[in-house]
Structure formats: structure tokens, C-alpha cells
Amino acid sequence: MLVHTDAGTQNKENKLMKNHTFRVRETIIVMALSAIQSLAQSTHEPYTFTTLAGGGGFNSPDVPGTAARFFVENGVAVDSAGNIYVADKFNNTIRKVTPNGVVATLAGQSGTFGSTDGIGSEARFSYPQSLALDVAGNVYVADNYTIRKVTPEGVVTTLAGRAGISGSVDGTNGAARFGEIYGMALDSAGNIYVPDASNNSIRKLTPTGTNWAVTTIAGQAGSFGSADGTDRAARFNFPLGLAIDSAGSLYVADTDNYTVRKVMPVGTNWVVATIAGKAGSFGSVDGTNGAARFGELGGMAVDSAGNIYAPDSSNGSIRKLTPTGTNWAVTTIAGLAGNPGSVDGTGSAAQFKVP
């Protein structure tokens, strides 16, 4: 049984996980690669989407292409060679997909769950929800109120938090506590950043030797809202996706506020500002800054030019935020609001269902 901190989180989980036949698509490659290499695409160049692996159903064979099956891919990242890593949530596994669509299980065992550290299929996960990669090919996974590490050889260790125990406690290693985490990003120094959705805060994990120190850098557990501000004076409302740019600024999908927020390091502080959308105003409108409207955003990525990409889950579309001076221009690059589906195609001809 899934463990949740409150009824609101349960409802959110039900909404986010309602489609058990998600497919790994090349749109995911584009969005994940954008965080580590330049897309070199103009604002007006159309994006074409094709299916790389998976195709309905939810059992877990490691076979190529559309014959492969996944059971809610809740996190994805791409390495410099183009290999995709997937948190296959309800199969309790971490999967790898090559650029040719060959699928392999890196760690965990389909049909079993738990929190055991180990190698490959000896390790156990309990509904892994998000992941990120470092330059050495290590995968970091948010799993059952913990942050775990999977080496390229499939060796799994738990870095911070305690399995099955939620909370919001800053501390070192197993003394730290987290709520529901659906996003993750790493900076060049190896620090890990996560949006702690059910605690309405942004958390940082800093490596100190073999230890990991967890701190809250923005937001306040137990207090939700949409206020911009510094450090814990800022407020969020179920932040889900998170990405980091080359300057170390974080971009957050503030899901229940229907906004995109920027969390910028200023000295030892973190300054939070809303860059697009309007808190409490749901929609699907392209425009600049607060004139744009979003549905529930399910993720976030940023490319080397500073463009932000976000899957607009409620609207079945992919949105792009382009910096123009101090402004942000929001455009829809794929999918069409109110027209869900799974059709491959270019631009608005492509269809998505809860991306």
C-alpha cells in the first residue's frame, strides 16, 4: 500500500498516477537532454515526436522498442551517450533504455517492493518517483521518503531519509526526513536539489565526505501559498518538477499554483520569484510572464541557452519558456490543450496524455 502524509497528497497522487499506460517517448529525451546539452533549436522550429519504447500494458519485460512495458514512468534522465534512465514506479525498478530502444532493468525486481540496498535485482524499491544523473553515470532516486544512489554497475545505497517515515527534518543521512518528492536536479558540485511537494519546500543535499547534509533552502513545511520572498519566507503549493541552470538557479514547477518559479542563489540566501503564470489561475494561454496560463505542471528541464521546458500535464502539452531580457515568453511547442491522446507527430499534431 502507498504511504501518504495526508489526504491532499493522496488525491494528488491519484490524479498524477491515473494513467497506467504512459509511454517513454522521444519528447522525454528532448526534455531531459536539455539539462545537459544544447538543443540548438530556434523558437519557431517545430518539434517532432515519435515513440521510442513501450506501448501500453504494464508488465515488465526487458525487450526492445514498443514490445517493452512500463508501469508509470515517474522520473526520467538522459546521459551524454543518449541512454535514458527511468524510474518505473509501480514495477519498483530503475530501467535503462538505449538510443535504439533496447530496455534493461538496472536495479530492483518487478513484482516485489521494499527498501533493501544491494546490487541489481537484489535491491528493492518502493514506488520510486524521480531520478537524476551525475557526470559519472550514477543515478539518484527519490524512493519512499529517501534519496538513494544507483551506480552504473547497479549498486544501490540509501543516502538520506528513512524508508516509510515521512516528515520535514533537516539533518545528516538517515536523520533527515522528507515528504513526497517528484523531481530532482544536481549541480556541478554534486549537490542534490529536490522539491519536497507535500512539505511545500525546496531541499538541498550537500555531500560532506561520505555523508549527506540535508537543509531546507526555500519554503516552509506546513505552510503553503504563492508568496515570493527569501529563503523560508517564500511559499509554494505542491512543487513537483525542478531543474537547474548553469548559474545555479533553480526553476520549479509550482504545480497547484499553476506557475513557474525561479529560486536564485544570492550569497548564502535563496531568492524566490514567480516568472510565469498566475497563482490560482488555471488555463492554457501562451504569453509573457504573468499573462501566460498553465495547468498542473508535471516536470521541468532547462537547456544550455536558458530555455525552460515543462510538460503541462492537465493540458496534455509541452510548454517552453524563453528568456527575453528580464521577461519570459511562454509558447506551446507540442500537443494541444483539450485534445489528449498518444499520436506521434509534429507540433500541435502530436498528442499526449498526462505528460
GROMACS .gro file of C-alpha atoms in nm:
model
  355
    1MET     CA    1   0.000   0.000   0.000
    2LEU     CA    2   0.120   0.352  -0.076
    3VAL     CA    3   0.201   0.560   0.229
    4HIS     CA    4   0.097   0.925   0.221
    5THR     CA    5   0.128   1.216   0.460
    6ASP     CA    6  -0.228   1.346   0.422
    7ALA     CA    7  -0.549   1.322   0.222
    8GLY     CA    8  -0.443   1.607  -0.005
    9THR     CA    9  -0.132   1.421  -0.106
   10GLN     CA   10  -0.339   1.106  -0.166
   11ASN     CA   11  -0.569   1.297  -0.400
   12LYS     CA   12  -0.273   1.444  -0.582
   13GLU     CA   13  -0.115   1.100  -0.620
   14ASN     CA   14  -0.438   0.964  -0.763
   15LYS     CA   15  -0.452   1.244  -1.018
   16LEU     CA   16  -0.088   1.210  -1.119
   17MET     CA   17  -0.092   0.833  -1.150
   18LYS     CA   18  -0.430   0.783  -1.314
   19ASN     CA   19  -0.285   0.675  -1.649
   20HIS     CA   20  -0.106   0.341  -1.612
   21THR     CA   21  -0.009   0.315  -1.976
   22PHE     CA   22   0.231   0.603  -2.013
   23ARG     CA   23   0.487   0.553  -2.284
   24VAL     CA   24   0.853   0.654  -2.293
   25ARG     CA   25   0.869   0.892  -2.587
   26GLU     CA   26   1.137   1.092  -2.756
   27THR     CA   27   0.985   1.408  -2.612
   28ILE     CA   28   1.130   1.281  -2.282
   29ILE     CA   29   1.472   1.254  -2.446
   30VAL     CA   30   1.447   1.613  -2.562
   31MET     CA   31   1.337   1.743  -2.223
   32ALA     CA   32   1.593   1.552  -2.019
   33LEU     CA   33   1.884   1.618  -2.255
   34SER     CA   34   1.807   1.987  -2.241
   35ALA     CA   35   1.952   1.997  -1.890
   36ILE     CA   36   2.293   1.871  -2.002
   37GLN     CA   37   2.344   1.970  -2.363
   38SER     CA   38   2.226   2.236  -2.606
   39LEU     CA   39   1.918   2.166  -2.812
   40ALA     CA   40   2.023   2.439  -3.060
   41GLN     CA   41   1.662   2.485  -3.166
   42SER     CA   42   1.502   2.816  -3.258
   43THR     CA   43   1.175   2.923  -3.107
   44HIS     CA   44   0.997   2.862  -3.436
   45GLU     CA   45   1.146   2.527  -3.533
   46PRO     CA   46   0.884   2.254  -3.493
   47TYR     CA   47   0.947   1.955  -3.269
   48THR     CA   48   0.861   1.608  -3.398
   49PHE     CA   49   0.771   1.330  -3.152
   50THR     CA   50   0.797   0.954  -3.203
   51THR     CA   51   0.757   0.657  -2.969
   52LEU     CA   52   1.089   0.502  -2.866
   53ALA     CA   53   0.988   0.231  -2.618
   54GLY     CA   54   0.672   0.100  -2.455
   55GLY     CA   55   0.326   0.083  -2.599
   56GLY     CA   56   0.053   0.009  -2.350
   57GLY     CA   57   0.017  -0.250  -2.079
   58PHE     CA   58   0.214  -0.254  -1.757
   59ASN     CA   59   0.407  -0.576  -1.714
   60SER     CA   60   0.786  -0.550  -1.721
   61PRO     CA   61   0.970  -0.747  -1.992
   62ASP     CA   62   1.316  -0.621  -2.094
   63VAL     CA   63   1.264  -0.626  -2.470
   64PRO     CA   64   1.325  -0.368  -2.743
   65GLY     CA   65   1.102  -0.087  -2.861
   66THR     CA   66   0.724  -0.093  -2.843
   67ALA     CA   67   0.724  -0.451  -2.712
   68ALA     CA   68   0.863  -0.322  -2.380
   69ARG     CA   69   0.622  -0.242  -2.098
   70PHE     CA   70   0.638   0.014  -1.818
   71PHE     CA   71   0.406   0.081  -1.526
   72VAL     CA   72   0.401   0.460  -1.470
   73GLU     CA   73   0.734   0.620  -1.555
   74ASN     CA   74   0.754   0.883  -1.284
   75GLY     CA   75   1.109   1.005  -1.345
   76VAL     CA   76   1.349   1.022  -1.636
   77ALA     CA   77   1.705   1.137  -1.709
   78VAL     CA   78   1.947   1.103  -2.000
   79ASP     CA   79   2.326   1.060  -2.003
   80SER     CA   80   2.573   1.209  -2.252
   81ALA     CA   81   2.556   0.893  -2.467
   82GLY     CA   82   2.178   0.926  -2.505
   83ASN     CA   83   2.083   0.641  -2.273
   84ILE     CA   84   1.758   0.705  -2.087
   85TYR     CA   85   1.709   0.608  -1.722
   86VAL     CA   86   1.355   0.564  -1.597
   87ALA     CA   87   1.201   0.530  -1.251
   88ASP     CA   88   0.943   0.262  -1.337
   89LYS     CA   89   0.731   0.337  -1.033
   90PHE     CA   90   0.481   0.056  -0.997
   91ASN     CA   91   0.728  -0.204  -1.123
   92ASN     CA   92   0.962  -0.086  -0.842
   93THR     CA   93   1.259  -0.081  -1.076
   94ILE     CA   94   1.511   0.151  -1.237
   95ARG     CA   95   1.520   0.085  -1.612
   96LYS     CA   96   1.767   0.182  -1.884
   97VAL     CA   97   1.669   0.248  -2.245
   98THR     CA   98   1.940   0.276  -2.512
   99PRO     CA   99   1.910   0.521  -2.803
  100ASN     CA  100   1.795   0.224  -3.014
  101GLY     CA  101   1.509   0.147  -2.774
  102VAL     CA  102   1.663  -0.158  -2.602
  103VAL     CA  103   1.527  -0.181  -2.246
  104ALA     CA  104   1.713  -0.331  -1.948
  105THR     CA  105   1.648  -0.329  -1.573
  106LEU     CA  106   1.940  -0.170  -1.387
  107ALA     CA  107   1.818  -0.228  -1.031
  108GLY     CA  108   1.518  -0.362  -0.843
  109GLN     CA  109   1.285  -0.652  -0.914
  110SER     CA  110   0.946  -0.621  -1.081
  111GLY     CA  111   0.665  -0.757  -0.865
  112THR     CA  112   0.847  -0.702  -0.537
  113PHE     CA  113   0.893  -0.391  -0.327
  114GLY     CA  114   1.093  -0.283  -0.025
  115SER     CA  115   1.388  -0.068   0.075
  116THR     CA  116   1.682  -0.307   0.065
  117ASP     CA  117   2.017  -0.180  -0.059
  118GLY     CA  118   2.205  -0.423  -0.281
  119ILE     CA  119   2.323  -0.498  -0.633
  120GLY     CA  120   2.094  -0.517  -0.934
  121SER     CA  121   1.789  -0.734  -0.880
  122GLU     CA  122   1.885  -0.788  -0.514
  123ALA     CA  123   1.795  -0.427  -0.436
  124ARG     CA  124   1.438  -0.330  -0.357
  125PHE     CA  125   1.246  -0.009  -0.424
  126SER     CA  126   0.907   0.107  -0.307
  127TYR     CA  127   0.746   0.318  -0.579
  128PRO     CA  128   1.049   0.523  -0.697
  129GLN     CA  129   0.924   0.865  -0.801
  130SER     CA  130   1.203   1.068  -0.962
  131LEU     CA  131   1.566   1.050  -1.059
  132ALA     CA  132   1.870   1.244  -1.183
  133LEU     CA  133   2.216   1.160  -1.317
  134ASP     CA  134   2.564   1.287  -1.238
  135VAL     CA  135   2.854   1.308  -1.483
  136ALA     CA  136   2.991   0.973  -1.361
  137GLY     CA  137   2.669   0.795  -1.458
  138ASN     CA  138   2.537   0.749  -1.105
  139VAL     CA  139   2.158   0.762  -1.076
  140TYR     CA  140   1.999   0.936  -0.776
  141VAL     CA  141   1.645   0.826  -0.695
  142ALA     CA  142   1.369   0.960  -0.469
  143ASP     CA  143   1.213   0.648  -0.319
  144ASN     CA  144   0.975   0.606  -0.025
  145TYR     CA  145   1.082   0.923   0.162
  146THR     CA  146   1.451   0.856   0.094
  147ILE     CA  147   1.718   0.958  -0.156
  148ARG     CA  148   1.908   0.662  -0.299
  149LYS     CA  149   2.207   0.618  -0.529
  150VAL     CA  150   2.246   0.360  -0.806
  151THR     CA  151   2.592   0.322  -0.960
  152PRO     CA  152   2.641   0.230  -1.329
  153GLU     CA  153   2.700  -0.127  -1.207
  154GLY     CA  154   2.362  -0.131  -1.031
  155VAL     CA  155   2.488  -0.098  -0.673
  156VAL     CA  156   2.212   0.067  -0.465
  157THR     CA  157   2.271   0.260  -0.141
  158THR     CA  158   2.048   0.490   0.066
  159LEU     CA  159   2.193   0.840   0.117
  160ALA     CA  160   1.936   1.028   0.324
  161GLY     CA  161   1.598   0.984   0.487
  162ARG     CA  162   1.438   0.673   0.631
  163ALA     CA  163   1.217   0.438   0.433
  164GLY     CA  164   0.849   0.459   0.519
  165ILE     CA  165   0.885   0.756   0.754
  166SER     CA  166   0.776   1.096   0.625
  167GLY     CA  167   0.845   1.433   0.777
  168SER     CA  168   1.040   1.753   0.728
  169VAL     CA  169   1.359   1.733   0.930
  170ASP     CA  170   1.693   1.877   0.825
  171GLY     CA  171   1.986   1.660   0.927
  172THR     CA  172   2.252   1.421   0.809
  173ASN     CA  173   2.195   1.092   0.627
  174GLY     CA  174   1.924   0.880   0.793
  175ALA     CA  175   1.837   1.153   1.046
  176ALA     CA  176   1.681   1.367   0.772
  177ARG     CA  177   1.312   1.336   0.683
  178PHE     CA  178   1.132   1.408   0.356
  179GLY     CA  179   0.777   1.418   0.227
  180GLU     CA  180   0.671   1.328  -0.128
  181ILE     CA  181   0.943   1.406  -0.383
  182TYR     CA  182   0.865   1.409  -0.755
  183GLY     CA  183   1.163   1.597  -0.900
  184MET     CA  184   1.540   1.618  -0.866
  185ALA     CA  185   1.842   1.805  -1.004
  186LEU     CA  186   2.218   1.808  -0.944
  187ASP     CA  187   2.463   2.096  -0.975
  188SER     CA  188   2.825   2.079  -1.092
  189ALA     CA  189   2.948   2.041  -0.733
  190GLY     CA  190   2.738   1.729  -0.677
  191ASN     CA  191   2.474   1.892  -0.458
  192ILE     CA  192   2.125   1.746  -0.499
  193TYR     CA  193   1.811   1.962  -0.503
  194VAL     CA  194   1.459   1.826  -0.459
  195PRO     CA  195   1.112   1.983  -0.444
  196ASP     CA  196   0.954   1.840  -0.128
  197ALA     CA  197   0.598   1.855  -0.261
  198SER     CA  198   0.397   1.761   0.045
  199ASN     CA  199   0.612   1.991   0.261
  200ASN     CA  200   0.586   2.281   0.014
  201SER     CA  201   0.959   2.341   0.028
  202ILE     CA  202   1.284   2.307  -0.165
  203ARG     CA  203   1.551   2.090  -0.004
  204LYS     CA  204   1.926   2.059  -0.067
  205LEU     CA  205   2.154   1.759  -0.006
  206THR     CA  206   2.521   1.854   0.030
  207PRO     CA  207   2.793   1.585   0.018
  208THR     CA  208   3.038   1.617   0.307
  209GLY     CA  209   3.287   1.335   0.275
  210THR     CA  210   3.080   1.016   0.283
  211ASN     CA  211   2.787   1.194   0.447
  212TRP     CA  212   2.495   1.394   0.310
  213ALA     CA  213   2.370   1.705   0.493
  214VAL     CA  214   2.006   1.796   0.422
  215THR     CA  215   1.885   2.157   0.453
  216THR     CA  216   1.569   2.347   0.358
  217ILE     CA  217   1.659   2.639   0.129
  218ALA     CA  218   1.313   2.779   0.047
  219GLY     CA  219   0.955   2.743   0.164
  220GLN     CA  220   0.816   2.625   0.494
  221ALA     CA  221   0.678   2.283   0.585
  222GLY     CA  222   0.316   2.305   0.695
  223SER     CA  223   0.261   2.640   0.522
  224PHE     CA  224   0.152   2.668   0.160
  225GLY     CA  225   0.093   2.971  -0.059
  226SER     CA  226   0.238   3.164  -0.351
  227ALA     CA  227   0.441   3.441  -0.187
  228ASP     CA  228   0.774   3.535  -0.343
  229GLY     CA  229   1.048   3.602  -0.093
  230THR     CA  230   1.381   3.492   0.051
  231ASP     CA  231   1.454   3.151   0.197
  232ARG     CA  232   1.174   3.028   0.426
  233ALA     CA  233   0.966   3.343   0.377
  234ALA     CA  234   0.873   3.215   0.028
  235ARG     CA  235   0.570   2.991  -0.014
  236PHE     CA  236   0.493   2.707  -0.256
  237ASN     CA  237   0.190   2.491  -0.326
  238PHE     CA  238   0.286   2.131  -0.405
  239PRO     CA  239   0.607   2.192  -0.608
  240LEU     CA  240   0.676   1.895  -0.836
  241GLY     CA  241   0.936   1.949  -1.107
  242LEU     CA  242   1.276   2.112  -1.063
  243ALA     CA  243   1.570   2.193  -1.293
  244ILE     CA  244   1.895   2.386  -1.256
  245ASP     CA  245   2.077   2.617  -1.497
  246SER     CA  246   2.449   2.675  -1.543
  247ALA     CA  247   2.444   2.968  -1.299
  248GLY     CA  248   2.298   2.753  -1.021
  249SER     CA  249   1.947   2.900  -1.030
  250LEU     CA  250   1.661   2.654  -0.980
  251TYR     CA  251   1.337   2.650  -1.178
  252VAL     CA  252   1.038   2.495  -1.005
  253ALA     CA  253   0.703   2.372  -1.135
  254ASP     CA  254   0.478   2.505  -0.860
  255THR     CA  255   0.201   2.270  -0.957
  256ASP     CA  256  -0.102   2.376  -0.755
  257ASN     CA  257  -0.023   2.742  -0.807
  258TYR     CA  258  -0.008   2.688  -1.187
  259THR     CA  259   0.315   2.888  -1.202
  260VAL     CA  260   0.685   2.856  -1.277
  261ARG     CA  261   0.911   2.988  -1.002
  262LYS     CA  262   1.280   3.078  -1.002
  263VAL     CA  263   1.493   3.014  -0.693
  264MET     CA  264   1.816   3.213  -0.727
  265PRO     CA  265   2.123   3.190  -0.501
  266VAL     CA  266   2.222   3.532  -0.364
  267GLY     CA  267   2.515   3.496  -0.129
  268THR     CA  268   2.405   3.243   0.131
  269ASN     CA  269   2.036   3.310   0.065
  270TRP     CA  270   1.784   3.189  -0.193
  271VAL     CA  271   1.551   3.442  -0.352
  272VAL     CA  272   1.221   3.309  -0.495
  273ALA     CA  273   1.040   3.488  -0.779
  274THR     CA  274   0.743   3.393  -0.999
  275ILE     CA  275   0.847   3.416  -1.365
  276ALA     CA  276   0.537   3.291  -1.550
  277GLY     CA  277   0.173   3.213  -1.483
  278LYS     CA  278  -0.058   3.348  -1.215
  279ALA     CA  279  -0.118   3.174  -0.884
  280GLY     CA  280  -0.467   3.028  -0.865
  281SER     CA  281  -0.542   3.087  -1.234
  282PHE     CA  282  -0.569   2.761  -1.432
  283GLY     CA  283  -0.560   2.761  -1.813
  284SER     CA  284  -0.358   2.715  -2.129
  285VAL     CA  285  -0.256   3.054  -2.264
  286ASP     CA  286   0.071   3.142  -2.434
  287GLY     CA  287   0.204   3.482  -2.339
  288THR     CA  288   0.465   3.671  -2.140
  289ASN     CA  289   0.527   3.641  -1.768
  290GLY     CA  290   0.202   3.665  -1.567
  291ALA     CA  291  -0.014   3.674  -1.880
  292ALA     CA  292   0.065   3.307  -1.951
  293ARG     CA  293  -0.154   3.034  -1.807
  294PHE     CA  294  -0.068   2.675  -1.719
  295GLY     CA  295  -0.244   2.368  -1.595
  296GLU     CA  296  -0.072   2.136  -1.348
  297LEU     CA  297   0.294   2.119  -1.448
  298GLY     CA  298   0.450   1.777  -1.401
  299GLY     CA  299   0.820   1.842  -1.453
  300MET     CA  300   1.091   2.083  -1.558
  301ALA     CA  301   1.410   2.095  -1.766
  302VAL     CA  302   1.642   2.373  -1.882
  303ASP     CA  303   1.883   2.381  -2.178
  304SER     CA  304   2.224   2.549  -2.212
  305ALA     CA  305   2.063   2.862  -2.361
  306GLY     CA  306   1.844   2.902  -2.054
  307ASN     CA  307   1.517   2.795  -2.217
  308ILE     CA  308   1.283   2.606  -1.985
  309TYR     CA  309   1.068   2.310  -2.091
  310ALA     CA  310   0.771   2.184  -1.892
  311PRO     CA  311   0.510   1.912  -1.952
  312ASP     CA  312   0.170   2.069  -1.890
  313SER     CA  313   0.006   1.755  -1.758
  314SER     CA  314  -0.351   1.882  -1.730
  315ASN     CA  315  -0.343   2.027  -2.081
  316GLY     CA  316  -0.164   1.735  -2.249
  317SER     CA  317   0.102   1.964  -2.396
  318ILE     CA  318   0.469   2.062  -2.376
  319ARG     CA  319   0.540   2.426  -2.295
  320LYS     CA  320   0.856   2.629  -2.348
  321LEU     CA  321   0.967   2.942  -2.160
  322THR     CA  322   1.216   3.158  -2.349
  323PRO     CA  323   1.408   3.433  -2.166
  324THR     CA  324   1.386   3.771  -2.344
  325GLY     CA  325   1.577   4.021  -2.133
  326THR     CA  326   1.408   4.016  -1.794
  327ASN     CA  327   1.089   3.865  -1.937
  328TRP     CA  328   0.979   3.510  -2.012
  329ALA     CA  329   0.783   3.427  -2.327
  330VAL     CA  330   0.570   3.112  -2.296
  331THR     CA  331   0.485   2.905  -2.605
  332THR     CA  332   0.330   2.562  -2.663
  333ILE     CA  333   0.571   2.351  -2.867
  334ALA     CA  334   0.373   2.026  -2.883
  335GLY     CA  335   0.029   1.892  -2.808
  336LEU     CA  336  -0.298   2.078  -2.789
  337ALA     CA  337  -0.496   2.163  -2.477
  338GLY     CA  338  -0.820   1.966  -2.459
  339ASN     CA  339  -0.702   1.710  -2.713
  340PRO     CA  340  -0.540   1.420  -2.519
  341GLY     CA  341  -0.407   1.107  -2.689
  342SER     CA  342  -0.089   0.927  -2.790
  343VAL     CA  343  -0.039   1.028  -3.153
  344ASP     CA  344   0.314   1.084  -3.281
  345GLY     CA  345   0.357   1.393  -3.492
  346THR     CA  346   0.491   1.747  -3.519
  347GLY     CA  347   0.391   2.041  -3.302
  348SER     CA  348   0.023   2.057  -3.219
  349ALA     CA  349  -0.043   1.740  -3.423
  350ALA     CA  350   0.132   1.535  -3.152
  351GLN     CA  351  -0.087   1.416  -2.866
  352PHE     CA  352  -0.003   1.339  -2.503
  353LYS     CA  353  -0.196   1.211  -2.206
  354VAL     CA  354  -0.077   1.349  -1.871
  355PRO     CA  355   0.289   1.401  -1.974
   0.00000   0.00000   0.00000
